[in-house]
Tab-separated table of C-alpha atoms in Angstrom:
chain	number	residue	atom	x	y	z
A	1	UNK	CA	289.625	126.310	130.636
A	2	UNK	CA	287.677	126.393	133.904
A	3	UNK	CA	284.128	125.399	132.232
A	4	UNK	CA	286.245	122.737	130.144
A	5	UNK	CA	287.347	121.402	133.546
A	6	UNK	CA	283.955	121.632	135.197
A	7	UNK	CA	282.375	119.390	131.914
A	8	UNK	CA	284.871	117.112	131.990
A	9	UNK	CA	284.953	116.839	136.183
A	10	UNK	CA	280.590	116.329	135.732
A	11	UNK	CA	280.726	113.575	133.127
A	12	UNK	CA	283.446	111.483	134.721
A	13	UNK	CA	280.545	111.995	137.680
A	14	UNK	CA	278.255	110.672	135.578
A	15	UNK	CA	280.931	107.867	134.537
A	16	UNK	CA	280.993	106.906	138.070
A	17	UNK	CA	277.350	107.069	139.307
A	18	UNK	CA	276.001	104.771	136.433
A	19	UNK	CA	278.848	102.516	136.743
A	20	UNK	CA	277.963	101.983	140.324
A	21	UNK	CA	273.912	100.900	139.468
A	22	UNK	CA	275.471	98.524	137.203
A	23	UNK	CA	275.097	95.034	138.207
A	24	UNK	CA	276.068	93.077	135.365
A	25	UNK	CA	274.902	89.727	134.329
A	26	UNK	CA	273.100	87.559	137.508
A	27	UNK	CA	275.656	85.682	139.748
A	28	UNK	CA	276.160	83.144	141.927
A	29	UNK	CA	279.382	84.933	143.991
A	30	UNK	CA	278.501	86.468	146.595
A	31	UNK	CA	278.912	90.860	146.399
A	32	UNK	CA	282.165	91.944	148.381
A	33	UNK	CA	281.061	92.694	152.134
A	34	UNK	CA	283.307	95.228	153.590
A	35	UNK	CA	281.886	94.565	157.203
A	36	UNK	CA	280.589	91.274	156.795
A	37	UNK	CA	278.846	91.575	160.845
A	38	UNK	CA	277.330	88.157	160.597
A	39	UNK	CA	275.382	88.731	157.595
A	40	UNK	CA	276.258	85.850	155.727
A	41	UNK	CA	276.661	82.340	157.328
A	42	UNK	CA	277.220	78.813	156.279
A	43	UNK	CA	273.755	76.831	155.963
A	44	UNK	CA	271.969	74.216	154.799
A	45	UNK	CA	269.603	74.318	152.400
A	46	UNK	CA	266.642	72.143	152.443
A	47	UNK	CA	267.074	68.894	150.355
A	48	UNK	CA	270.896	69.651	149.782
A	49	UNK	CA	273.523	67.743	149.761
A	50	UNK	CA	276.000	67.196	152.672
A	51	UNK	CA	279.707	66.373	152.307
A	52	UNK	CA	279.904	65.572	156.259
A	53	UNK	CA	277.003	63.104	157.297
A	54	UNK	CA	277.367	59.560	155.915
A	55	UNK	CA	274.502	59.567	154.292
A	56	UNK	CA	274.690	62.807	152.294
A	57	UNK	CA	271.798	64.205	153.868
A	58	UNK	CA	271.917	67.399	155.486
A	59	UNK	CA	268.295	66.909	157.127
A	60	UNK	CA	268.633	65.288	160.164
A	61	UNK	CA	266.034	63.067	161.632
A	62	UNK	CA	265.053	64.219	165.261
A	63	UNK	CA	266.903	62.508	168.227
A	64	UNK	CA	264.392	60.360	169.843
A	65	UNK	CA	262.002	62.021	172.327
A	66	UNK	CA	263.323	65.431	171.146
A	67	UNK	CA	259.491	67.894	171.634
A	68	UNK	CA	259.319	70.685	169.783
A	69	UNK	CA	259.049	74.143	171.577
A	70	UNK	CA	255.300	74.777	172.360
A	71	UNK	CA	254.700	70.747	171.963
A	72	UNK	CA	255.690	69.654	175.611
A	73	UNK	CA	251.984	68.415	176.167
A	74	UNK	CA	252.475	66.773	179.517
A	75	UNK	CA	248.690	67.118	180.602
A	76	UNK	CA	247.174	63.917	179.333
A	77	UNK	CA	243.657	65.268	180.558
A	78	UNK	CA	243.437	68.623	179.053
A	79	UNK	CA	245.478	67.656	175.605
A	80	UNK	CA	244.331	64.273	174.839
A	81	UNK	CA	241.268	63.858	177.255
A	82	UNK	CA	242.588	60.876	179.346
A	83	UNK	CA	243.873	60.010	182.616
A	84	UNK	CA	247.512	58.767	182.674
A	85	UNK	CA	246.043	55.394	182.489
A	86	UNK	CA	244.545	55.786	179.203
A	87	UNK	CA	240.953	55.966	180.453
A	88	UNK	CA	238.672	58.739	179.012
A	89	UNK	CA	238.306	61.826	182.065
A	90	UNK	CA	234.506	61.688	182.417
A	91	UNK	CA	234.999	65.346	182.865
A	92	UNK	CA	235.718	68.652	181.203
A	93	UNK	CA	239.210	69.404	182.746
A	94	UNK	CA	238.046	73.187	181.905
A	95	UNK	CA	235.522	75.563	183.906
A	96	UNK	CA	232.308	75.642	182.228
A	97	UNK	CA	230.521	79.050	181.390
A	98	UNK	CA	229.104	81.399	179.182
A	99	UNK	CA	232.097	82.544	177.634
A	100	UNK	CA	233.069	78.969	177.111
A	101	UNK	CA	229.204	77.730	175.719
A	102	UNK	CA	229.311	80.641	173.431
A	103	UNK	CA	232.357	79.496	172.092
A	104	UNK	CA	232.097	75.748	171.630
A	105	UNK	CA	228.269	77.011	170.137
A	106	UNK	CA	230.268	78.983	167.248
A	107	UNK	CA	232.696	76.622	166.655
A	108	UNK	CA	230.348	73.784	165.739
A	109	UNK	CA	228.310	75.845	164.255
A	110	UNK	CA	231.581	76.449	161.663
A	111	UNK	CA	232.591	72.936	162.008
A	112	UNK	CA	229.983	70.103	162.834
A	113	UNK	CA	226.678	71.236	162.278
A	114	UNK	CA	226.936	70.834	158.509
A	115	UNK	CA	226.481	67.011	159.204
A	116	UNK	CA	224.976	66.901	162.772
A	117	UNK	CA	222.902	69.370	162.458
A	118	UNK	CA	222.579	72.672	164.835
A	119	UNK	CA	220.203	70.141	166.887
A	120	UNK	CA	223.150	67.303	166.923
A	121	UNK	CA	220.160	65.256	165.299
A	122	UNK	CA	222.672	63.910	162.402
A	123	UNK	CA	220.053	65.544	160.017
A	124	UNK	CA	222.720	68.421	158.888
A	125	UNK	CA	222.523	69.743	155.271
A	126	UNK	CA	224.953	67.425	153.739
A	127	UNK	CA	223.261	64.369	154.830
A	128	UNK	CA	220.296	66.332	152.891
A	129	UNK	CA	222.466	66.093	149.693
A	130	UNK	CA	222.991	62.088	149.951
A	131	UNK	CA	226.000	61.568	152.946
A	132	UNK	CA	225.381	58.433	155.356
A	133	UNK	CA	223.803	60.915	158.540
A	134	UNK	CA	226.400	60.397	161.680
A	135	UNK	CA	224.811	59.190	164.843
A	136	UNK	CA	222.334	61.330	166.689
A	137	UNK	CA	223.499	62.866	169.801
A	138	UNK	CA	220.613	62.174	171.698
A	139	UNK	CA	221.050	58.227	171.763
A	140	UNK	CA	221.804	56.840	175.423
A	141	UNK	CA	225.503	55.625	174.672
A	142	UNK	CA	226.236	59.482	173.786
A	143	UNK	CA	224.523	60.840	176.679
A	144	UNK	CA	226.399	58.556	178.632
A	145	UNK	CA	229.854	59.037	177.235
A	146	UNK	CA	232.721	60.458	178.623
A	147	UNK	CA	233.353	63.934	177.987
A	148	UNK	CA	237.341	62.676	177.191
A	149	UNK	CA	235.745	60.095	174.757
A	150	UNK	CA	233.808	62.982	172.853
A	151	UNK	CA	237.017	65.236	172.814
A	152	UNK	CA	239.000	62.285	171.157
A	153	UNK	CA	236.582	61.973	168.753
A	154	UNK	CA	236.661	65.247	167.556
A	155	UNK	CA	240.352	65.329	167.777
A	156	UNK	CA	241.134	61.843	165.978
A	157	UNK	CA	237.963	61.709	163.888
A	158	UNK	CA	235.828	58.238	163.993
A	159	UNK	CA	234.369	55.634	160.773
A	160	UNK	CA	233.504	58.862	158.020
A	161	UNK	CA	233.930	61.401	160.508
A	162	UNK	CA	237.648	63.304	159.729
A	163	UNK	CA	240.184	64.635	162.627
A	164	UNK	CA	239.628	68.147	163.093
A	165	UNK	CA	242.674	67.912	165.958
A	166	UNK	CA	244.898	70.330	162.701
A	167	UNK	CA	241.925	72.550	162.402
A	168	UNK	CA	240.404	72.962	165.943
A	169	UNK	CA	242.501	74.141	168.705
A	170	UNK	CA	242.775	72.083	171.860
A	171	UNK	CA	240.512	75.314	173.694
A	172	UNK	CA	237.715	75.044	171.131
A	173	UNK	CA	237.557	71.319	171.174
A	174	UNK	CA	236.845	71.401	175.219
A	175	UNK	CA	234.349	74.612	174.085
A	176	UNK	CA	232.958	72.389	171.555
A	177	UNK	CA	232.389	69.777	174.026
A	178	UNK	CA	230.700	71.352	176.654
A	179	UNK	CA	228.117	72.912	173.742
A	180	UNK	CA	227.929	69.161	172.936
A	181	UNK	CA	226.362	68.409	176.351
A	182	UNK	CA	224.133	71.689	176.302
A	183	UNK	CA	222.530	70.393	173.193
A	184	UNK	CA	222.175	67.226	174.455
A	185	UNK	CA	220.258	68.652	177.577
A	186	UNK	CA	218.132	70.830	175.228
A	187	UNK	CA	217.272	67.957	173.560
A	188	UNK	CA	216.224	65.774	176.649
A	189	UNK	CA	215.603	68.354	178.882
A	190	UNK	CA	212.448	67.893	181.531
A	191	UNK	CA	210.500	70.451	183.934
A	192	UNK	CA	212.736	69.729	186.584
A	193	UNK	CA	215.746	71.693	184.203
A	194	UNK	CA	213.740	74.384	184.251
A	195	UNK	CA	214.789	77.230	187.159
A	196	UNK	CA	211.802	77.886	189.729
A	197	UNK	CA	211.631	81.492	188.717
A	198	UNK	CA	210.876	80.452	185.271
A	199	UNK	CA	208.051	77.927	185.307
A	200	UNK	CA	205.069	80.195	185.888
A	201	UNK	CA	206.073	81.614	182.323
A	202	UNK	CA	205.882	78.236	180.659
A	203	UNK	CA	201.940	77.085	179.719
């Protein structure tokens, strides 16, 4: 009797444990929640339908002037390159060095030299392959340019040139800009550029 009752005691075990992986057919109610703890709460889906806005919408356009976190870009000169009047800074609103040249240097490299060239002569490789070559950077009107000017470019794109403002963060566009004006000086450089303790060397 005892090993009858043991059987019988290990499959109604069994009964139990296989009932409890079974899920049944797919659902759309929601499993019972014992302790619910905030788990589950009422929501909007994207696109769906709303039974309390007029419209039916659920996605609600943005009260006006509302800035998203991380988007409160109150420095016109270091996010857009201008002064509160709109005029282009003529400066970098950044310190220039190494660490900064270096960086602007890779990040055309990635980005710009493929048309302007690693010279900025607007000789890069696709203009090699048939594109209209950009402008050169060593042309007066470039040298002379604002440094806010270049930056907008970059950001906002110009004629067959594309923004890069979604690719290019706001650090690596000022980085790219002061490489700009090291190529340009490379480019147009004269004996006086060169430090004192270095001219004996050149011949």
């Amino acid at each position: 009797m005892s090993k009858l009752y043991l059987h019988i005691v290990f499959i109604a075990a069994c009964l139990m444990l296989i009932a409890g992986c079974y899920q049944g057919r797919p659902s759309k109610d929601e499993p019972i929640h014992l302790n619910p703890n905030m788990d589950n709460q009422p929501k909007y889906r994207p696109q769906a339908e709303s039974k309390f806005f007029e419209n039916g919408s659920t996605m609600r356009t943005p009260v006006e002037g509302t800035v998203a976190r991380g988007e409160l870009r109150e420095d016109s000169r270091y996010y857009f390159g201008k002064e509160e009047n709109g005029e282009f800074i003529k400066t970098l609103p950044v310190e220039i060095n190494m660490s900064l040249l270096l960086r602007g240097q890779e990040r055309f490299n990635i980005y710009c030299s493929l048309c302007h060239s690693r010279v900025g002569d607007g000789r890069g490789i696709v203009v090699e392959r048939g594109m209209v070559p950009p402008t050169s950077y060593h042309i007066d009107r470039l040298r002379e340019a604002p440094d806010g000017e270049i930056f907008d470019v970059i950001s906002n794109g110009l004629r067959n040139m594309p923004a890069y403002k979604y690719q290019i963060s706001v650090e690596d566009r000022w980085a790219i800009v002061a490489y700009f004006r090291a190529l340009q000086r490379s480019q147009n450089a004269t004996v006086d550029d060169i430090p004192e303790d270095m001219k004996d060397k050149i011949k």
